[in-house]
């Protein structure tokens, strides 16, 4: 059993913890928090030992009924691999600790590529992660872009990608985030960081990205145009989406046109936390004109990177050399089947 610690039990950390706990070859040895809050009680209910960043705050946790198993350093000592899901920018400050202890660590997309020197997506570069000490799982938007761009690139060769990201203002639980009433060009300058971020995984891809933030919390929506080196066949694109373990096709028959209806559907079909793990590509939006392919895809920011983090653990530990087998093991353990199989 691979012993996994989750440093930062928040939006991403709590999901990775549950996904790890569901795997046959992994177990959670602990999760960490900075202050006692509702997520601490979720950890307690799940039976995950709770460690804290600042051990001097132990009494404040125990006073509200959250037993503390020890410090973050003690948690890391017990682990084979640490998934760092602390807020963006904090993760890099933990690198020194992981280095000191000689432990493997995975960071999330809020950190720069340089924190690990290697950026990961299961479908694109699993093999290159095998045996590594440090890996960064790219952000939710970059994960969604990499999955589809790589498939089209393998089939047709990609000349250029132009993608516009309409991003959620904050996660559903983020009461302090905005905007409340604005469409924010974020950044105003072009390109946004997403294009260069895709290139950390797929360095040969030419890509321009633009990004907006809107007052919504549920999911992001991408408008993507991919120009290929050969003429694209629409039916083949649909086949590629259907064959991919983490790409979903939203068929016309479902009658869904929005992120709100998608999340409602995910809830109705019983997905844990109504998580949408796969890229949701709207079948009706798939438009092909010679070498150009256009489509809309919805990306659930809280969910798509979770399964990628589980695969990264397996690769780094050398527990599975075949990326496809790891993806299948991860998804099977979660009972995950892509959304087109539910309608
Ligand atoms: P979050 O704020 O929801 O959770 C972070 C958790 O880390 C909190 O529980 C906090 O108490 C804890 N924490 C803070 N400082 C800590 C420390 N020094 N030691 C231990 N724990 C500490 O953040 P999140 O949204 O889960 O983001 C985590 C990472 O995942 C970031 O890099 C982010 O960019 C990335 N990410 C987030 C999303 C998303 O939509 N939320 C999507 C993809 C990637």
mmCIF file of C-alpha atoms and ligand atoms in Angstrom:
data_model
loop_
_atom_site.group_PDB
_atom_site.id
_atom_site.type_symbol
_atom_site.label_atom_id
_atom_site.label_comp_id
_atom_site.label_asym_id
_atom_site.label_seq_id
_atom_site.Cartn_x
_atom_site.Cartn_y
_atom_site.Cartn_z
ATOM 1 C CA UNK A 1 0.000 0.000 0.000
ATOM 2 C CA UNK A 2 1.270 3.444 -0.958
ATOM 3 C CA UNK A 3 1.082 5.753 2.066
ATOM 4 C CA UNK A 4 -0.303 9.157 1.050
ATOM 5 C CA UNK A 5 -0.501 12.384 3.074
ATOM 6 C CA UNK A 6 -2.657 15.308 2.002
ATOM 7 C CA UNK A 7 -1.096 18.615 3.028
ATOM 8 C CA UNK A 8 -3.980 21.126 2.747
ATOM 9 C CA UNK A 9 -7.412 19.569 3.220
ATOM 10 C CA UNK A 10 -9.519 22.053 1.244
ATOM 11 C CA UNK A 11 -11.439 21.996 -2.035
ATOM 12 C CA UNK A 12 -8.903 19.857 -3.892
ATOM 13 C CA UNK A 13 -7.306 18.101 -0.909
ATOM 14 C CA UNK A 14 -10.555 16.627 0.428
ATOM 15 C CA UNK A 15 -11.407 15.234 -2.996
ATOM 16 C CA UNK A 16 -7.941 13.759 -3.551
ATOM 17 C CA UNK A 17 -8.128 12.178 -0.071
ATOM 18 C CA UNK A 18 -11.386 10.382 -0.906
ATOM 19 C CA UNK A 19 -10.097 9.320 -4.335
ATOM 20 C CA UNK A 20 -6.881 7.939 -2.785
ATOM 21 C CA UNK A 21 -8.803 6.145 -0.021
ATOM 22 C CA UNK A 22 -10.890 4.397 -2.697
ATOM 23 C CA UNK A 23 -7.816 2.925 -4.463
ATOM 24 C CA UNK A 24 -6.782 -0.694 -3.828
ATOM 25 C CA UNK A 25 -3.067 0.177 -3.733
ATOM 26 C CA UNK A 26 -3.120 3.374 -1.635
ATOM 27 C CA UNK A 27 -4.097 4.573 1.815
ATOM 28 C CA UNK A 28 -4.426 7.940 3.542
ATOM 29 C CA UNK A 29 -2.117 8.280 6.519
ATOM 30 C CA UNK A 30 -3.243 11.815 7.321
ATOM 31 C CA UNK A 31 -4.598 15.147 6.157
ATOM 32 C CA UNK A 32 -3.687 18.623 7.349
ATOM 33 C CA UNK A 33 -5.403 21.895 8.163
ATOM 34 C CA UNK A 34 -4.393 25.295 9.511
ATOM 35 C CA UNK A 35 -7.540 26.082 11.504
ATOM 36 C CA UNK A 36 -10.536 24.141 12.790
ATOM 37 C CA UNK A 37 -13.488 24.432 10.412
ATOM 38 C CA UNK A 38 -16.203 22.300 8.802
ATOM 39 C CA UNK A 39 -13.684 20.435 6.612
ATOM 40 C CA UNK A 40 -11.921 19.284 9.787
ATOM 41 C CA UNK A 41 -15.149 17.557 10.820
ATOM 42 C CA UNK A 42 -15.432 15.958 7.361
ATOM 43 C CA UNK A 43 -11.930 14.518 7.859
ATOM 44 C CA UNK A 44 -12.981 13.214 11.282
ATOM 45 C CA UNK A 45 -16.137 11.598 9.835
ATOM 46 C CA UNK A 46 -14.050 9.929 7.105
ATOM 47 C CA UNK A 47 -11.588 8.645 9.716
ATOM 48 C CA UNK A 48 -8.555 10.515 8.338
ATOM 49 C CA UNK A 49 -6.009 11.416 11.046
ATOM 50 C CA UNK A 50 -5.842 15.209 11.278
ATOM 51 C CA UNK A 51 -2.455 16.946 11.446
ATOM 52 C CA UNK A 52 -1.930 20.683 11.792
ATOM 53 C CA UNK A 53 0.520 23.169 10.298
ATOM 54 C CA UNK A 54 1.087 25.067 13.551
ATOM 55 C CA UNK A 55 1.172 22.624 16.482
ATOM 56 C CA UNK A 56 0.744 25.514 18.965
ATOM 57 C CA UNK A 57 -2.896 25.653 17.769
ATOM 58 C CA UNK A 58 -3.567 22.065 18.908
ATOM 59 C CA UNK A 59 -5.753 23.189 21.822
ATOM 60 C CA UNK A 60 -8.051 25.247 19.559
ATOM 61 C CA UNK A 61 -8.757 22.143 17.465
ATOM 62 C CA UNK A 62 -9.262 19.822 20.428
ATOM 63 C CA UNK A 63 -11.525 22.337 22.198
ATOM 64 C CA UNK A 64 -14.078 22.036 19.355
ATOM 65 C CA UNK A 65 -13.812 18.245 19.206
ATOM 66 C CA UNK A 66 -11.172 17.704 16.524
ATOM 67 C CA UNK A 67 -8.410 15.378 17.805
ATOM 68 C CA UNK A 68 -4.970 16.296 16.465
ATOM 69 C CA UNK A 69 -2.625 13.467 15.450
ATOM 70 C CA UNK A 70 0.473 15.686 15.255
ATOM 71 C CA UNK A 71 2.315 18.275 13.182
ATOM 72 C CA UNK A 72 2.516 18.465 9.382
ATOM 73 C CA UNK A 73 6.170 17.408 9.609
ATOM 74 C CA UNK A 74 5.203 14.297 11.593
ATOM 75 C CA UNK A 75 2.544 13.496 8.971
ATOM 76 C CA UNK A 76 5.032 13.880 6.125
ATOM 77 C CA UNK A 77 7.534 11.587 7.861
ATOM 78 C CA UNK A 78 4.956 8.758 7.809
ATOM 79 C CA UNK A 79 4.143 9.187 4.096
ATOM 80 C CA UNK A 80 5.633 7.755 0.906
ATOM 81 C CA UNK A 81 4.207 10.670 -1.052
ATOM 82 C CA UNK A 82 2.654 13.991 -0.087
ATOM 83 C CA UNK A 83 -0.063 15.647 -2.134
ATOM 84 C CA UNK A 84 0.359 19.357 -1.457
ATOM 85 C CA UNK A 85 -3.049 20.997 -1.927
ATOM 86 C CA UNK A 86 -2.362 24.138 0.076
ATOM 87 C CA UNK A 87 -3.481 27.425 -1.536
ATOM 88 C CA UNK A 88 -1.548 28.594 -4.614
ATOM 89 C CA UNK A 89 1.798 30.139 -3.627
ATOM 90 C CA UNK A 90 1.931 28.390 -0.223
ATOM 91 C CA UNK A 91 2.883 25.025 -1.720
ATOM 92 C CA UNK A 92 6.309 26.178 -2.840
ATOM 93 C CA UNK A 93 7.211 27.118 0.737
ATOM 94 C CA UNK A 94 6.772 23.451 1.709
ATOM 95 C CA UNK A 95 9.332 22.174 -0.802
ATOM 96 C CA UNK A 96 12.186 22.595 1.663
ATOM 97 C CA UNK A 97 10.413 20.281 4.148
ATOM 98 C CA UNK A 98 9.823 17.565 1.519
ATOM 99 C CA UNK A 99 13.455 17.847 0.419
ATOM 100 C CA UNK A 100 14.720 17.642 4.004
ATOM 101 C CA UNK A 101 12.674 14.490 4.606
ATOM 102 C CA UNK A 102 13.597 13.011 1.195
ATOM 103 C CA UNK A 103 9.898 12.521 0.359
ATOM 104 C CA UNK A 104 8.060 12.535 -2.956
ATOM 105 C CA UNK A 105 5.612 15.410 -3.414
ATOM 106 C CA UNK A 106 2.891 16.494 -5.827
ATOM 107 C CA UNK A 107 1.836 20.124 -6.181
ATOM 108 C CA UNK A 108 -1.286 21.539 -7.792
ATOM 109 C CA UNK A 109 -1.726 24.061 -10.585
ATOM 110 C CA UNK A 110 -1.689 27.140 -8.320
ATOM 111 C CA UNK A 111 2.092 26.680 -8.130
ATOM 112 C CA UNK A 112 4.454 27.502 -10.971
ATOM 113 C CA UNK A 113 5.960 24.773 -13.142
ATOM 114 C CA UNK A 114 9.353 25.454 -11.522
ATOM 115 C CA UNK A 115 8.203 24.178 -8.095
ATOM 116 C CA UNK A 116 8.576 20.613 -9.409
ATOM 117 C CA UNK A 117 10.301 21.116 -12.768
ATOM 118 C CA UNK A 118 7.793 18.704 -14.308
ATOM 119 C CA UNK A 119 4.116 19.280 -15.131
ATOM 120 C CA UNK A 120 1.782 16.310 -15.458
ATOM 121 C CA UNK A 121 -1.298 15.117 -17.267
ATOM 122 C CA UNK A 122 -2.123 11.385 -17.164
ATOM 123 C CA UNK A 123 -3.125 11.127 -20.837
ATOM 124 C CA UNK A 124 -0.177 13.152 -22.159
ATOM 125 C CA UNK A 125 3.009 12.351 -20.232
ATOM 126 C CA UNK A 126 2.396 9.596 -17.631
ATOM 127 C CA UNK A 127 5.574 7.695 -18.556
ATOM 128 C CA UNK A 128 7.784 10.740 -17.966
ATOM 129 C CA UNK A 129 6.529 10.950 -14.366
ATOM 130 C CA UNK A 130 7.645 7.442 -13.447
ATOM 131 C CA UNK A 131 10.006 7.460 -10.472
ATOM 132 C CA UNK A 132 10.129 11.265 -10.116
ATOM 133 C CA UNK A 133 10.464 12.875 -6.678
ATOM 134 C CA UNK A 134 8.519 16.032 -7.578
ATOM 135 C CA UNK A 135 5.559 16.500 -9.926
ATOM 136 C CA UNK A 136 3.081 19.331 -10.491
ATOM 137 C CA UNK A 137 -0.442 18.439 -11.664
ATOM 138 C CA UNK A 138 -1.503 21.273 -13.977
ATOM 139 C CA UNK A 139 -4.555 23.435 -13.224
ATOM 140 C CA UNK A 140 -8.153 22.520 -13.991
ATOM 141 C CA UNK A 141 -8.301 24.576 -17.201
ATOM 142 C CA UNK A 142 -4.922 23.345 -18.418
ATOM 143 C CA UNK A 143 -5.924 19.736 -17.675
ATOM 144 C CA UNK A 144 -9.083 20.169 -19.763
ATOM 145 C CA UNK A 145 -7.157 21.752 -22.634
ATOM 146 C CA UNK A 146 -4.347 19.159 -22.593
ATOM 147 C CA UNK A 147 -6.740 16.192 -22.737
ATOM 148 C CA UNK A 148 -8.464 17.264 -25.952
ATOM 149 C CA UNK A 149 -5.503 18.967 -27.670
ATOM 150 C CA UNK A 150 -3.354 15.840 -27.238
ATOM 151 C CA UNK A 151 -6.028 13.593 -28.789
ATOM 152 C CA UNK A 152 -6.450 15.846 -31.827
ATOM 153 C CA UNK A 153 -2.674 16.210 -32.123
ATOM 154 C CA UNK A 154 -2.125 12.425 -32.155
ATOM 155 C CA UNK A 155 -4.751 11.998 -34.894
ATOM 156 C CA UNK A 156 -4.226 15.034 -37.146
ATOM 157 C CA UNK A 157 -1.241 17.043 -35.891
ATOM 158 C CA UNK A 158 -2.066 20.442 -34.398
ATOM 159 C CA UNK A 159 -0.959 23.642 -36.191
ATOM 160 C CA UNK A 160 -2.470 26.084 -33.715
ATOM 161 C CA UNK A 161 -4.971 26.295 -30.870
ATOM 162 C CA UNK A 162 -6.974 29.380 -29.938
ATOM 163 C CA UNK A 163 -8.953 29.024 -26.712
ATOM 164 C CA UNK A 164 -11.074 31.452 -24.715
ATOM 165 C CA UNK A 165 -11.723 30.527 -21.104
ATOM 166 C CA UNK A 166 -14.853 31.856 -19.381
ATOM 167 C CA UNK A 167 -13.912 31.131 -15.797
ATOM 168 C CA UNK A 168 -15.915 30.855 -12.596
ATOM 169 C CA UNK A 169 -15.309 33.677 -10.117
ATOM 170 C CA UNK A 170 -14.818 31.364 -7.140
ATOM 171 C CA UNK A 171 -15.665 27.891 -5.871
ATOM 172 C CA UNK A 172 -19.161 27.391 -4.369
ATOM 173 C CA UNK A 173 -17.801 27.605 -0.814
ATOM 174 C CA UNK A 174 -15.659 30.711 -1.444
ATOM 175 C CA UNK A 175 -17.832 33.409 0.114
ATOM 176 C CA UNK A 176 -15.231 36.134 -0.304
ATOM 177 C CA UNK A 177 -14.510 35.748 -4.018
ATOM 178 C CA UNK A 178 -16.021 37.732 -6.905
ATOM 179 C CA UNK A 179 -16.901 39.446 -9.144
ATOM 180 C CA UNK A 180 -20.536 39.860 -8.079
ATOM 181 C CA UNK A 181 -21.592 41.898 -11.099
ATOM 182 C CA UNK A 182 -18.940 42.201 -13.783
ATOM 183 C CA UNK A 183 -17.243 40.404 -16.641
ATOM 184 C CA UNK A 184 -13.563 40.731 -15.889
ATOM 185 C CA UNK A 185 -10.862 40.305 -18.513
ATOM 186 C CA UNK A 186 -8.354 38.326 -16.442
ATOM 187 C CA UNK A 187 -5.783 39.177 -17.530
ATOM 188 C CA UNK A 188 -6.585 42.049 -19.883
ATOM 189 C CA UNK A 189 -3.375 41.224 -21.733
ATOM 190 C CA UNK A 190 -3.132 38.377 -24.245
ATOM 191 C CA UNK A 191 -2.150 35.575 -23.936
ATOM 192 C CA UNK A 192 -3.406 34.449 -20.543
ATOM 193 C CA UNK A 193 -1.121 32.065 -18.611
ATOM 194 C CA UNK A 194 -3.123 29.027 -19.769
ATOM 195 C CA UNK A 195 -1.387 28.729 -23.159
ATOM 196 C CA UNK A 196 2.153 28.702 -21.717
ATOM 197 C CA UNK A 197 0.856 26.325 -19.050
ATOM 198 C CA UNK A 198 -0.354 23.860 -21.708
ATOM 199 C CA UNK A 199 3.169 24.057 -23.164
ATOM 200 C CA UNK A 200 4.651 22.830 -19.869
ATOM 201 C CA UNK A 201 2.963 19.494 -20.707
ATOM 202 C CA UNK A 202 2.855 19.679 -24.522
ATOM 203 C CA UNK A 203 5.854 21.909 -25.396
ATOM 204 C CA UNK A 204 5.443 21.612 -29.193
ATOM 205 C CA UNK A 205 1.845 22.929 -29.277
ATOM 206 C CA UNK A 206 1.326 26.449 -30.676
ATOM 207 C CA UNK A 207 -1.468 28.001 -28.602
ATOM 208 C CA UNK A 208 -3.003 31.393 -27.800
ATOM 209 C CA UNK A 209 -5.370 31.736 -24.851
ATOM 210 C CA UNK A 210 -7.591 34.532 -23.528
ATOM 211 C CA UNK A 211 -9.423 34.449 -20.208
ATOM 212 C CA UNK A 212 -12.433 36.103 -18.582
ATOM 213 C CA UNK A 213 -13.930 35.759 -15.103
ATOM 214 C CA UNK A 214 -17.707 35.832 -14.640
ATOM 215 C CA UNK A 215 -20.006 35.800 -11.578
ATOM 216 C CA UNK A 216 -20.609 32.049 -11.338
ATOM 217 C CA UNK A 217 -19.181 29.273 -9.158
ATOM 218 C CA UNK A 218 -20.111 25.980 -10.783
ATOM 219 C CA UNK A 219 -17.777 25.356 -13.724
ATOM 220 C CA UNK A 220 -15.627 26.996 -16.392
ATOM 221 C CA UNK A 221 -16.617 27.074 -20.075
ATOM 222 C CA UNK A 222 -14.058 27.026 -22.895
ATOM 223 C CA UNK A 223 -14.599 28.128 -26.492
ATOM 224 C CA UNK A 224 -11.878 26.322 -28.425
ATOM 225 C CA UNK A 225 -10.675 26.459 -32.023
ATOM 226 C CA UNK A 226 -8.043 23.928 -33.097
ATOM 227 C CA UNK A 227 -6.425 24.173 -36.529
ATOM 228 C CA UNK A 228 -4.916 20.855 -37.609
ATOM 229 C CA UNK A 229 -2.285 19.911 -40.167
ATOM 230 C CA UNK A 230 -4.796 17.672 -42.005
ATOM 231 C CA UNK A 231 -8.479 17.835 -42.827
ATOM 232 C CA UNK A 232 -10.549 16.919 -39.764
ATOM 233 C CA UNK A 233 -13.546 14.569 -39.829
ATOM 234 C CA UNK A 234 -16.305 15.485 -37.367
ATOM 235 C CA UNK A 235 -17.379 11.864 -36.819
ATOM 236 C CA UNK A 236 -13.805 10.899 -35.971
ATOM 237 C CA UNK A 237 -13.577 13.705 -33.397
ATOM 238 C CA UNK A 238 -16.716 12.343 -31.746
ATOM 239 C CA UNK A 239 -15.184 8.844 -31.775
ATOM 240 C CA UNK A 240 -11.990 10.161 -30.147
ATOM 241 C CA UNK A 241 -14.009 11.866 -27.414
ATOM 242 C CA UNK A 242 -16.060 8.737 -26.807
ATOM 243 C CA UNK A 243 -12.961 6.531 -26.621
ATOM 244 C CA UNK A 244 -11.140 8.761 -24.142
ATOM 245 C CA UNK A 245 -11.625 7.673 -20.504
ATOM 246 C CA UNK A 246 -11.906 11.280 -19.258
ATOM 247 C CA UNK A 247 -13.705 13.091 -22.024
ATOM 248 C CA UNK A 248 -17.465 13.315 -22.005
ATOM 249 C CA UNK A 249 -19.864 14.056 -24.836
ATOM 250 C CA UNK A 250 -22.980 16.041 -24.010
ATOM 251 C CA UNK A 251 -25.375 14.716 -26.644
ATOM 252 C CA UNK A 252 -28.171 16.804 -28.101
ATOM 253 C CA UNK A 253 -30.650 14.314 -26.592
ATOM 254 C CA UNK A 254 -29.679 15.448 -23.077
ATOM 255 C CA UNK A 255 -31.008 18.942 -23.812
ATOM 256 C CA UNK A 256 -28.295 20.574 -21.696
ATOM 257 C CA UNK A 257 -26.819 23.929 -22.729
ATOM 258 C CA UNK A 258 -25.288 25.244 -19.529
ATOM 259 C CA UNK A 259 -22.959 24.517 -16.654
ATOM 260 C CA UNK A 260 -25.905 24.821 -14.235
ATOM 261 C CA UNK A 261 -27.855 22.015 -15.931
ATOM 262 C CA UNK A 262 -24.707 19.901 -16.164
ATOM 263 C CA UNK A 263 -24.053 20.138 -12.430
ATOM 264 C CA UNK A 264 -27.706 19.349 -11.736
ATOM 265 C CA UNK A 265 -27.407 16.255 -13.934
ATOM 266 C CA UNK A 266 -24.202 15.189 -12.173
ATOM 267 C CA UNK A 267 -26.058 15.495 -8.864
ATOM 268 C CA UNK A 268 -29.061 13.549 -10.153
ATOM 269 C CA UNK A 269 -26.943 10.638 -11.416
ATOM 270 C CA UNK A 270 -25.356 10.364 -7.974
ATOM 271 C CA UNK A 271 -21.846 11.668 -8.517
ATOM 272 C CA UNK A 272 -20.101 12.263 -5.172
ATOM 273 C CA UNK A 273 -20.161 16.046 -4.449
ATOM 274 C CA UNK A 274 -21.792 16.334 -7.929
ATOM 275 C CA UNK A 275 -18.264 16.233 -9.322
ATOM 276 C CA UNK A 276 -17.722 16.287 -13.071
ATOM 277 C CA UNK A 277 -14.379 14.609 -13.634
ATOM 278 C CA UNK A 278 -14.404 14.618 -17.418
ATOM 279 C CA UNK A 279 -14.239 17.416 -20.029
ATOM 280 C CA UNK A 280 -17.865 17.972 -21.046
ATOM 281 C CA UNK A 281 -17.814 18.646 -24.788
ATOM 282 C CA UNK A 282 -21.119 19.737 -26.288
ATOM 283 C CA UNK A 283 -21.811 17.522 -29.321
ATOM 284 C CA UNK A 284 -23.855 20.203 -31.082
ATOM 285 C CA UNK A 285 -20.971 22.688 -30.769
ATOM 286 C CA UNK A 286 -18.523 20.421 -32.606
ATOM 287 C CA UNK A 287 -18.046 22.239 -35.907
ATOM 288 C CA UNK A 288 -15.543 21.221 -38.563
ATOM 289 C CA UNK A 289 -14.480 23.258 -41.589
ATOM 290 C CA UNK A 290 -11.575 21.624 -43.460
ATOM 291 C CA UNK A 291 -8.636 21.772 -40.982
ATOM 292 C CA UNK A 292 -10.500 23.794 -38.349
ATOM 293 C CA UNK A 293 -12.345 22.321 -35.380
ATOM 294 C CA UNK A 294 -14.464 24.416 -32.970
ATOM 295 C CA UNK A 295 -16.356 23.380 -29.833
ATOM 296 C CA UNK A 296 -17.479 24.386 -26.345
ATOM 297 C CA UNK A 297 -16.331 22.379 -23.348
ATOM 298 C CA UNK A 298 -17.331 22.756 -19.703
ATOM 299 C CA UNK A 299 -14.706 22.018 -17.050
ATOM 300 C CA UNK A 300 -15.481 21.401 -13.385
ATOM 301 C CA UNK A 301 -12.618 23.188 -11.653
ATOM 302 C CA UNK A 302 -12.914 21.255 -8.384
ATOM 303 C CA UNK A 303 -12.902 17.810 -9.971
ATOM 304 C CA UNK A 304 -10.859 17.164 -13.118
ATOM 305 C CA UNK A 305 -7.425 17.357 -11.454
ATOM 306 C CA UNK A 306 -8.339 14.885 -8.694
ATOM 307 C CA UNK A 307 -7.997 11.689 -10.748
ATOM 308 C CA UNK A 308 -4.848 13.101 -12.367
ATOM 309 C CA UNK A 309 -3.297 13.481 -8.905
ATOM 310 C CA UNK A 310 -4.030 9.805 -8.143
ATOM 311 C CA UNK A 311 -2.313 8.708 -11.370
ATOM 312 C CA UNK A 312 0.653 10.948 -10.567
ATOM 313 C CA UNK A 313 1.086 9.088 -7.250
ATOM 314 C CA UNK A 314 1.143 5.731 -9.035
ATOM 315 C CA UNK A 315 3.638 6.925 -11.642
ATOM 316 C CA UNK A 316 6.004 8.523 -9.123
ATOM 317 C CA UNK A 317 5.947 5.397 -6.946
ATOM 318 C CA UNK A 318 6.666 3.217 -10.007
ATOM 319 C CA UNK A 319 3.591 1.167 -9.077
ATOM 320 C CA UNK A 320 2.298 1.037 -12.661
ATOM 321 C CA UNK A 321 4.310 1.630 -15.822
ATOM 322 C CA UNK A 322 1.321 1.850 -18.183
ATOM 323 C CA UNK A 323 -0.586 5.150 -18.000
ATOM 324 C CA UNK A 324 -3.760 3.666 -19.514
ATOM 325 C CA UNK A 325 -3.795 0.955 -16.833
ATOM 326 C CA UNK A 326 -3.356 3.523 -14.070
ATOM 327 C CA UNK A 327 -6.184 5.665 -15.452
ATOM 328 C CA UNK A 328 -8.430 2.589 -15.573
ATOM 329 C CA UNK A 329 -7.488 1.527 -12.029
ATOM 330 C CA UNK A 330 -8.155 5.027 -10.692
ATOM 331 C CA UNK A 331 -11.480 5.463 -12.469
ATOM 332 C CA UNK A 332 -12.725 1.908 -11.753
ATOM 333 C CA UNK A 333 -11.995 2.298 -8.035
ATOM 334 C CA UNK A 334 -14.159 5.446 -8.075
ATOM 335 C CA UNK A 335 -16.893 3.774 -10.131
ATOM 336 C CA UNK A 336 -16.412 6.578 -12.649
ATOM 337 C CA UNK A 337 -17.969 6.225 -16.081
ATOM 338 C CA UNK A 338 -18.071 9.104 -18.557
ATOM 339 C CA UNK A 339 -21.220 11.174 -18.798
ATOM 340 C CA UNK A 340 -22.265 10.026 -22.305
ATOM 341 C CA UNK A 341 -22.887 6.581 -20.807
ATOM 342 C CA UNK A 342 -25.640 8.070 -18.649
ATOM 343 C CA UNK A 343 -27.779 9.382 -21.492
HETATM 344 P P1 LIG B 1 -8.455 25.724 -0.576
HETATM 345 O O1 LIG B 1 -8.225 27.078 -0.033
HETATM 346 O O2 LIG B 1 -9.835 25.262 -0.824
HETATM 347 O O3 LIG B 1 -7.779 24.638 0.375
HETATM 348 C C1 LIG B 1 -6.483 24.788 0.880
HETATM 349 C C2 LIG B 1 -6.382 24.106 2.227
HETATM 350 O O4 LIG B 1 -5.027 24.200 2.667
HETATM 351 C C3 LIG B 1 -7.247 24.719 3.309
HETATM 352 O O5 LIG B 1 -7.903 23.677 4.001
HETATM 353 C C4 LIG B 1 -6.251 25.421 4.227
HETATM 354 O O6 LIG B 1 -6.694 25.379 5.574
HETATM 355 C C5 LIG B 1 -5.021 24.569 4.045
HETATM 356 N N1 LIG B 1 -3.759 25.266 4.296
HETATM 357 C C6 LIG B 1 -3.451 26.546 4.091
HETATM 358 N N2 LIG B 1 -2.166 26.792 4.414
HETATM 359 C C7 LIG B 1 -1.648 25.619 4.824
HETATM 360 C C8 LIG B 1 -0.378 25.214 5.312
HETATM 361 N N3 LIG B 1 0.629 26.091 5.402
HETATM 362 N N4 LIG B 1 -0.209 23.918 5.653
HETATM 363 C C9 LIG B 1 -1.223 23.032 5.561
HETATM 364 N N5 LIG B 1 -2.460 23.373 5.118
HETATM 365 C C10 LIG B 1 -2.657 24.648 4.769
HETATM 366 O O7 LIG B 1 -7.568 25.639 -1.906
HETATM 367 P P2 LIG B 1 -7.886 24.767 -3.195
HETATM 368 O O8 LIG B 1 -8.862 25.461 -4.028
HETATM 369 O O9 LIG B 1 -8.109 23.343 -2.796
HETATM 370 O O10 LIG B 1 -6.502 24.886 -3.968
HETATM 371 C C11 LIG B 1 -5.380 24.070 -3.653
HETATM 372 C C12 LIG B 1 -4.461 24.017 -4.851
HETATM 373 O O11 LIG B 1 -5.167 23.405 -5.936
HETATM 374 C C13 LIG B 1 -3.987 25.376 -5.377
HETATM 375 O O12 LIG B 1 -2.702 25.228 -5.937
HETATM 376 C C14 LIG B 1 -4.992 25.683 -6.465
HETATM 377 O O13 LIG B 1 -4.534 26.598 -7.419
HETATM 378 C C15 LIG B 1 -5.167 24.296 -7.046
HETATM 379 N N6 LIG B 1 -6.406 24.102 -7.799
HETATM 380 C C16 LIG B 1 -7.588 24.566 -7.321
HETATM 381 C C17 LIG B 1 -8.736 24.396 -8.054
HETATM 382 C C18 LIG B 1 -10.045 24.904 -7.580
HETATM 383 O O14 LIG B 1 -10.915 25.149 -8.398
HETATM 384 N N7 LIG B 1 -10.285 25.077 -6.337
HETATM 385 C C19 LIG B 1 -8.683 23.713 -9.273
HETATM 386 C C20 LIG B 1 -7.472 23.189 -9.716
HETATM 387 C C21 LIG B 1 -6.324 23.393 -8.969
#
